[in-house]
GROMACS .gro file of C-alpha atoms in nm:
model
  338
    1MET     CA    1   6.498   4.232 -11.370
    2LEU     CA    2   6.472   3.932 -11.606
    3ARG     CA    3   6.591   4.147 -11.894
    4LEU     CA    4   6.887   4.254 -11.682
    5LEU     CA    5   6.967   3.889 -11.606
    6SER     CA    6   6.949   3.803 -11.976
    7LEU     CA    7   7.196   4.080 -12.064
    8LEU     CA    8   7.440   3.969 -11.794
    9GLN     CA    9   7.427   3.611 -11.923
   10HIS     CA   10   7.496   3.713 -12.283
   11ARG     CA   11   7.809   3.923 -12.225
   12PRO     CA   12   8.089   3.899 -11.966
   13TYR     CA   13   8.084   4.265 -11.860
   14TRP     CA   14   7.852   4.566 -11.880
   15SER     CA   15   7.903   4.918 -11.757
   16GLY     CA   16   7.627   5.064 -11.541
   17ALA     CA   17   7.551   5.327 -11.804
   18GLU     CA   18   7.519   5.064 -12.080
   19LEU     CA   19   7.274   4.859 -11.877
   20ALA     CA   20   7.065   5.162 -11.789
   21ASP     CA   21   7.054   5.265 -12.156
   22ARG     CA   22   6.962   4.916 -12.282
   23LEU     CA   23   6.690   4.874 -12.019
   24ASP     CA   24   6.569   5.235 -12.048
   25VAL     CA   25   6.587   5.285 -11.671
   26SER     CA   26   6.797   5.494 -11.433
   27PRO     CA   27   7.133   5.376 -11.292
   28ARG     CA   28   6.961   5.364 -10.953
   29THR     CA   29   6.707   5.111 -11.087
   30VAL     CA   30   6.992   4.902 -11.226
   31ARG     CA   31   7.159   4.896 -10.883
   32ARG     CA   32   6.830   4.800 -10.717
   33ASP     CA   33   6.766   4.514 -10.961
   34VAL     CA   34   7.123   4.390 -10.921
   35ASP     CA   35   7.062   4.371 -10.545
   36ARG     CA   36   6.744   4.170 -10.613
   37LEU     CA   37   6.935   3.925 -10.832
   38ARG     CA   38   7.194   3.880 -10.560
   39ALA     CA   39   6.916   3.810 -10.309
   40LEU     CA   40   6.792   3.534 -10.541
   41GLY     CA   41   7.138   3.374 -10.545
   42TYR     CA   42   7.286   3.517 -10.865
   43PRO     CA   43   7.654   3.609 -10.808
   44VAL     CA   44   7.657   3.954 -10.969
   45ARG     CA   45   7.993   4.120 -10.915
   46ALA     CA   46   8.031   4.501 -10.926
   47ARG     CA   47   8.341   4.695 -11.034
   48PRO     CA   48   8.372   5.041 -10.875
   49GLY     CA   49   8.509   5.352 -11.043
   50ILE     CA   50   8.433   5.577 -11.337
   51ASP     CA   51   8.421   5.279 -11.576
   52GLY     CA   52   8.253   5.063 -11.315
   53GLY     CA   53   7.998   4.804 -11.412
   54TYR     CA   54   7.865   4.455 -11.349
   55GLU     CA   55   7.946   4.095 -11.442
   56LEU     CA   56   7.787   3.763 -11.365
   57ALA     CA   57   8.050   3.558 -11.181
   58PRO     CA   58   8.058   3.178 -11.147
   59GLY     CA   59   7.857   3.061 -10.848
   60ALA     CA   60   7.844   2.756 -10.625
   61ALA     CA   61   7.542   2.627 -10.817
   62LEU     CA   62   7.404   2.681 -11.166
   63PRO     CA   63   7.137   2.953 -11.142
   64PRO     CA   64   6.825   2.959 -11.363
   65LEU     CA   65   6.896   3.076 -11.714
   66VAL     CA   66   6.703   3.318 -11.932
   67LEU     CA   67   6.684   3.185 -12.289
   68ASP     CA   68   6.537   3.333 -12.604
   69ASP     CA   69   6.327   3.119 -12.842
   70ASP     CA   70   6.613   2.999 -13.063
   71GLU     CA   71   6.832   2.917 -12.763
   72ALA     CA   72   6.553   2.720 -12.592
   73LEU     CA   73   6.479   2.527 -12.913
   74ALA     CA   74   6.848   2.446 -12.962
   75LEU     CA   75   6.873   2.328 -12.601
   76VAL     CA   76   6.574   2.093 -12.635
   77ILE     CA   77   6.701   1.946 -12.962
   78GLY     CA   78   7.044   1.893 -12.809
   79LEU     CA   79   6.902   1.723 -12.499
   80HIS     CA   80   6.679   1.503 -12.714
   81ALA     CA   81   6.980   1.396 -12.920
   82THR     CA   82   7.189   1.303 -12.615
   83ILE     CA   83   6.928   1.056 -12.490
   84ASN     CA   84   7.035   0.810 -12.762
   85GLY     CA   85   7.372   0.971 -12.826
   86ALA     CA   86   7.731   0.860 -12.817
   87VAL     CA   87   7.788   0.943 -12.450
   88THR     CA   88   7.677   0.698 -12.182
   89GLY     CA   89   7.555   0.802 -11.839
   90VAL     CA   90   7.368   1.117 -11.946
   91ALA     CA   91   7.034   0.978 -12.068
   92GLU     CA   92   6.856   1.008 -11.732
   93ALA     CA   93   6.988   1.359 -11.665
   94SER     CA   94   6.898   1.463 -12.022
   95LEU     CA   95   6.540   1.339 -11.979
   96ALA     CA   96   6.504   1.528 -11.650
   97ALA     CA   97   6.642   1.850 -11.799
   98LEU     CA   98   6.426   1.809 -12.109
   99ALA     CA   99   6.112   1.774 -11.898
  100LYS     CA  100   6.195   2.089 -11.701
  101VAL     CA  101   6.261   2.301 -12.009
  102VAL     CA  102   5.955   2.185 -12.204
  103ALA     CA  103   5.728   2.235 -11.900
  104VAL     CA  104   5.795   2.610 -11.885
  105MET     CA  105   5.793   2.679 -12.258
  106PRO     CA  106   5.530   2.911 -12.405
  107PRO     CA  107   5.276   2.738 -12.635
  108ARG     CA  108   5.420   2.890 -12.955
  109LEU     CA  109   5.761   2.741 -12.881
  110ARG     CA  110   5.629   2.409 -12.753
  111ARG     CA  111   5.452   2.355 -13.087
  112ARG     CA  112   5.786   2.392 -13.268
  113VAL     CA  113   5.952   2.149 -13.029
  114ASP     CA  114   5.669   1.895 -13.068
  115ALA     CA  115   5.702   1.917 -13.446
  116VAL     CA  116   6.075   1.846 -13.432
  117ARG     CA  117   6.029   1.552 -13.195
  118ALA     CA  118   5.737   1.405 -13.392
  119MET     CA  119   5.917   1.422 -13.725
  120THR     CA  120   6.248   1.279 -13.596
  121VAL     CA  121   6.295   0.901 -13.626
  122PRO     CA  122   6.586   0.736 -13.441
  123SER     CA  123   6.799   0.492 -13.639
  124GLU     CA  124   6.793   0.123 -13.550
  125LEU     CA  125   7.172   0.137 -13.558
  126ALA     CA  126   7.182   0.364 -13.254
  127ALA     CA  127   7.214   0.073 -13.014
  128SER     CA  128   7.521  -0.060 -13.194
  129ARG     CA  129   7.716   0.264 -13.190
  130ALA     CA  130   8.034   0.287 -12.990
  131SER     CA  131   7.966   0.497 -12.681
  132VAL     CA  132   8.192   0.648 -12.416
  133ALA     CA  133   8.142   0.726 -12.049
  134LEU     CA  134   8.079   1.086 -11.950
  135ASP     CA  135   8.355   1.079 -11.686
  136THR     CA  136   8.604   0.966 -11.953
  137LEU     CA  137   8.519   1.266 -12.170
  138ALA     CA  138   8.532   1.498 -11.869
  139THR     CA  139   8.876   1.368 -11.764
  140LEU     CA  140   9.014   1.413 -12.115
  141ALA     CA  141   8.861   1.759 -12.154
  142VAL     CA  142   9.012   1.881 -11.826
  143ALA     CA  143   9.350   1.732 -11.920
  144CYS     CA  144   9.338   1.911 -12.257
  145ARG     CA  145   9.250   2.241 -12.092
  146ASN     CA  146   9.512   2.211 -11.816
  147ASN     CA  147   9.790   2.071 -12.039
  148GLU     CA  148   9.813   1.762 -11.819
  149ARG     CA  149   9.953   1.427 -11.932
  150VAL     CA  150   9.731   1.118 -11.928
  151ALA     CA  151   9.805   0.747 -11.949
  152PHE     CA  152   9.581   0.466 -12.069
  153ALA     CA  153   9.572   0.121 -12.224
  154TYR     CA  154   9.465   0.135 -12.590
  155VAL     CA  155   9.302  -0.140 -12.798
  156ASP     CA  156   9.351  -0.097 -13.174
  157ARG     CA  157   9.115  -0.214 -13.449
  158GLU     CA  158   9.290  -0.555 -13.467
  159GLY     CA  159   9.241  -0.607 -13.093
  160GLY     CA  160   9.603  -0.544 -12.997
  161ALA     CA  161   9.658  -0.368 -12.664
  162SER     CA  162   9.934  -0.122 -12.575
  163ASP     CA  163  10.011   0.119 -12.291
  164ARG     CA  164  10.027   0.488 -12.388
  165GLU     CA  165  10.134   0.811 -12.222
  166VAL     CA  166  10.025   1.119 -12.418
  167GLU     CA  167   9.995   1.495 -12.410
  168PRO     CA  168   9.624   1.553 -12.491
  169HIS     CA  169   9.540   1.836 -12.731
  170ARG     CA  170   9.172   1.825 -12.832
  171ILE     CA  171   8.867   1.595 -12.840
  172VAL     CA  172   8.691   1.570 -13.178
  173LEU     CA  173   8.344   1.429 -13.247
  174VAL     CA  174   8.309   1.273 -13.594
  175GLY     CA  175   7.964   1.130 -13.659
  176ASP     CA  176   7.887   0.927 -13.347
  177ARG     CA  177   8.248   0.861 -13.245
  178TRP     CA  178   8.481   1.059 -13.019
  179TYR     CA  179   8.851   1.092 -13.099
  180LEU     CA  180   9.139   1.220 -12.889
  181VAL     CA  181   9.416   1.410 -13.067
  182ALA     CA  182   9.735   1.387 -12.861
  183PHE     CA  183  10.113   1.382 -12.885
  184ASP     CA  184  10.225   1.027 -12.811
  185ARG     CA  185  10.537   1.048 -12.596
  186MET     CA  186  10.628   0.686 -12.669
  187ARG     CA  187  10.595   0.720 -13.050
  188HIS     CA  188  10.726   1.079 -13.054
  189ASP     CA  189  10.452   1.187 -13.292
  190TRP     CA  190  10.093   1.308 -13.308
  191ARG     CA  191   9.829   1.036 -13.291
  192THR     CA  192   9.450   0.999 -13.305
  193PHE     CA  193   9.282   0.765 -13.054
  194ARG     CA  194   8.922   0.646 -13.053
  195VAL     CA  195   8.798   0.731 -12.706
  196ASP     CA  196   8.576   0.422 -12.675
  197ARG     CA  197   8.893   0.209 -12.709
  198LEU     CA  198   9.067   0.371 -12.411
  199ARG     CA  199   9.100   0.160 -12.097
  200GLU     CA  200   9.227   0.246 -11.746
  201LEU     CA  201   9.246   0.620 -11.816
  202ASP     CA  202   9.460   0.802 -11.559
  203ALA     CA  203   9.532   1.175 -11.527
  204LEU     CA  204   9.896   1.186 -11.419
  205GLY     CA  205   9.899   1.539 -11.277
  206THR     CA  206  10.216   1.622 -11.475
  207ARG     CA  207  10.195   1.944 -11.673
  208PHE     CA  208  10.352   1.990 -12.017
  209HIS     CA  209  10.426   2.278 -12.250
  210PRO     CA  210  10.175   2.250 -12.538
  211ARG     CA  211  10.316   2.166 -12.880
  212ALA     CA  212  10.193   2.307 -13.211
  213LEU     CA  213   9.984   2.058 -13.408
  214GLY     CA  214  10.011   2.265 -13.723
  215VAL     CA  215   9.651   2.211 -13.838
  216ASP     CA  216   9.306   2.221 -13.689
  217ALA     CA  217   9.237   1.913 -13.472
  218ALA     CA  218   8.922   1.822 -13.668
  219THR     CA  219   9.114   1.841 -13.997
  220PHE     CA  220   9.386   1.619 -13.848
  221VAL     CA  221   9.133   1.352 -13.746
  222GLU     CA  222   8.948   1.362 -14.078
  223ALA     CA  223   9.272   1.328 -14.274
  224GLY     CA  224   9.370   1.025 -14.068
  225LEU     CA  225   9.034   0.858 -14.119
  226THR     CA  226   9.047   0.918 -14.493
  227GLN     CA  227   9.401   0.784 -14.531
  228GLY     CA  228   9.353   0.497 -14.292
  229SER     CA  229   9.055   0.334 -14.460
  230ALA     CA  230   9.015   0.252 -14.828
  231ARG     CA  231   8.646   0.278 -14.913
  232HIS     CA  232   8.480   0.042 -15.160
  233THR     CA  233   8.142   0.084 -15.324
  234VAL     CA  234   7.997  -0.257 -15.410
  235GLU     CA  235   7.703  -0.284 -15.648
  236ALA     CA  236   7.514  -0.604 -15.732
  237VAL     CA  237   7.185  -0.705 -15.893
  238VAL     CA  238   6.989  -0.954 -15.681
  239ASP     CA  239   6.715  -1.182 -15.815
  240ALA     CA  240   6.475  -1.098 -15.533
  241PRO     CA  241   6.213  -0.826 -15.468
  242ALA     CA  242   6.343  -0.506 -15.313
  243ASP     CA  243   6.118  -0.536 -15.005
  244GLU     CA  244   6.258  -0.879 -14.921
  245VAL     CA  245   6.619  -0.766 -14.969
  246ARG     CA  246   6.559  -0.449 -14.770
  247ALA     CA  247   6.415  -0.649 -14.480
  248ARG     CA  248   6.734  -0.858 -14.462
  249ILE     CA  249   7.016  -0.609 -14.520
  250GLY     CA  250   6.848  -0.270 -14.553
  251GLN     CA  251   7.028  -0.137 -14.244
  252TRP     CA  252   7.366  -0.164 -14.416
  253ALA     CA  253   7.289  -0.109 -14.784
  254THR     CA  254   7.088   0.098 -15.028
  255ILE     CA  255   6.823  -0.112 -15.203
  256ASP     CA  256   6.659   0.001 -15.530
  257ALA     CA  257   6.384  -0.192 -15.708
  258LEU     CA  258   6.462  -0.273 -16.074
  259ASP     CA  259   6.132  -0.456 -16.130
  260HIS     CA  260   5.895  -0.673 -15.926
  261ALA     CA  261   6.150  -0.956 -15.900
  262ARG     CA  262   6.494  -0.787 -15.908
  263SER     CA  263   6.670  -0.522 -15.705
  264ARG     CA  264   6.999  -0.332 -15.702
  265VAL     CA  265   7.210  -0.345 -15.384
  266THR     CA  266   7.474  -0.077 -15.317
  267MET     CA  267   7.712  -0.091 -15.019
  268THR     CA  268   7.997   0.136 -14.912
  269THR     CA  269   8.246  -0.047 -14.694
  270GLU     CA  270   8.608  -0.056 -14.578
  271SER     CA  271   8.634  -0.432 -14.632
  272LEU     CA  272   8.512  -0.643 -14.923
  273ASP     CA  273   8.450  -0.937 -14.689
  274TRP     CA  274   8.133  -0.791 -14.540
  275PRO     CA  275   7.941  -0.769 -14.875
  276VAL     CA  276   8.022  -1.137 -14.931
  277PHE     CA  277   7.844  -1.223 -14.607
  278ALA     CA  278   7.552  -0.988 -14.674
  279LEU     CA  279   7.480  -1.104 -15.028
  280GLY     CA  280   7.532  -1.468 -14.938
  281ALA     CA  281   7.282  -1.438 -14.652
  282LEU     CA  282   7.006  -1.334 -14.894
  283GLY     CA  283   6.971  -1.688 -15.030
  284ALA     CA  284   6.913  -1.553 -15.382
  285GLU     CA  285   7.103  -1.545 -15.710
  286PHE     CA  286   7.297  -1.223 -15.774
  287THR     CA  287   7.529  -1.068 -16.032
  288VAL     CA  288   7.820  -0.840 -15.949
  289VAL     CA  289   7.813  -0.502 -16.125
  290SER     CA  290   8.120  -0.344 -15.960
  291PRO     CA  291   8.398  -0.327 -15.859
  292PRO     CA  292   8.617  -0.592 -16.026
  293ASP     CA  293   8.799  -0.645 -15.694
  294PHE     CA  294   8.476  -0.771 -15.539
  295ALA     CA  295   8.429  -1.027 -15.815
  296GLU     CA  296   8.781  -1.151 -15.741
  297GLN     CA  297   8.696  -1.163 -15.370
  298LEU     CA  298   8.392  -1.379 -15.444
  299GLY     CA  299   8.609  -1.608 -15.656
  300ASP     CA  300   8.854  -1.653 -15.370
  301TRP     CA  301   8.573  -1.727 -15.123
  302SER     CA  302   8.399  -1.969 -15.362
  303ARG     CA  303   8.720  -2.169 -15.415
  304ARG     CA  304   8.768  -2.202 -15.038
  305PHE     CA  305   8.406  -2.304 -14.985
  306ALA     CA  306   8.426  -2.552 -15.272
  307ALA     CA  307   8.744  -2.702 -15.126
  308ALA     CA  308   8.575  -2.739 -14.786
  309ALA     CA  309   8.269  -2.902 -14.943
  310THR     CA  310   8.486  -3.141 -15.147
  311ALA     CA  311   8.682  -3.243 -14.838
  312HIS     CA  312   8.355  -3.305 -14.655
  313ASP     CA  313   8.218  -3.520 -14.941
  314GLN     CA  314   8.538  -3.725 -14.956
  315ALA     CA  315   8.536  -3.780 -14.581
  316GLY     CA  316   8.173  -3.895 -14.597
  317THR     CA  317   8.245  -4.136 -14.887
  318THR     CA  318   8.547  -4.285 -14.706
  319SER     CA  319   8.343  -4.351 -14.393
  320GLY     CA  320   8.066  -4.510 -14.598
  321ASN     CA  321   7.818  -4.231 -14.526
  322ARG     CA  322   7.678  -4.059 -14.829
  323PRO     CA  323   7.630  -3.688 -14.748
  324SER     CA  324   7.287  -3.542 -14.804
  325THR     CA  325   7.289  -3.259 -15.057
  326SER     CA  326   6.962  -3.122 -14.923
  327SER     CA  327   7.122  -3.028 -14.590
  328ASN     CA  328   7.434  -2.867 -14.737
  329PRO     CA  329   7.426  -2.501 -14.616
  330ILE     CA  330   7.660  -2.380 -14.892
  331THR     CA  331   7.492  -2.231 -15.198
  332ALA     CA  332   7.706  -2.216 -15.509
  333ALA     CA  333   7.754  -1.881 -15.680
  334PRO     CA  334   7.543  -1.852 -15.995
  335HIS     CA  335   7.835  -1.725 -16.204
  336ASP     CA  336   8.208  -1.784 -16.190
  337PRO     CA  337   8.348  -1.435 -16.118
  338GLN     CA  338   8.670  -1.530 -16.295
   0.00000   0.00000   0.00000
């Protein structure tokens, strides 16, 4: 009977003869086991006739599932990932489901699961990732499936807010961020929206005729991300041990030891301002290796800091107070990048 249930869950429709052949039983036994499944609450629907057969119909509640080893392992890994994932509101349900699945696993499979869990280390950046509510994703998914317009307030990367009415097409997960691909009725063009920046989402109930995007939704999102952000790779040599540098900025950079007292720092970033902050926070001398644009950025920052320090010194001299150099928080750059 469990084998019969597994077959019905793996394919939408089976003829009675096919099931009898796969299970190596008589058609009468198939009918008897189908009746047993129905008695247990499984909605097995029968089609009469010469080509008659059986299908597992949607029920009022989710019935127990029969999973093979690979399916069970994939389910556990997926549930484990959602606990610290990019969707809020599912951690408690994921933990409960994970406990149920692991509790009934055979020892051979539980050992594989334990190995995966033991050898997986969550990133410290997980808490800072942009997350979205489960009901937001569900609303968007239903709107995409039903071709139903939605409206929302959108906050862009600069913090500007605007009201949008769109025809949703697909939801795309890139890394730990969710994106909505939709036709913007106000801009009359296709747009990509970060779902965590949506506010006041409202399903309008108005149907639309779906438009052709022309490319795969994932390709559309990836192309927009690539074009919309210029990436810079900054490399610098810092006069400090690698362990000390790694403890300060290791979450955001790759640190390689050159010797016991020097290390190489490599960062990939969309803005050259962030590496200025990171390297300045180390409190150590450093030399820029690349790119030339970053050296120019440091020069611009150093001139502004120097101007601020000079204005402070002049104000202190005018008021008769001599500023203390020991308390000055600004550390001059060891080399003029110009």
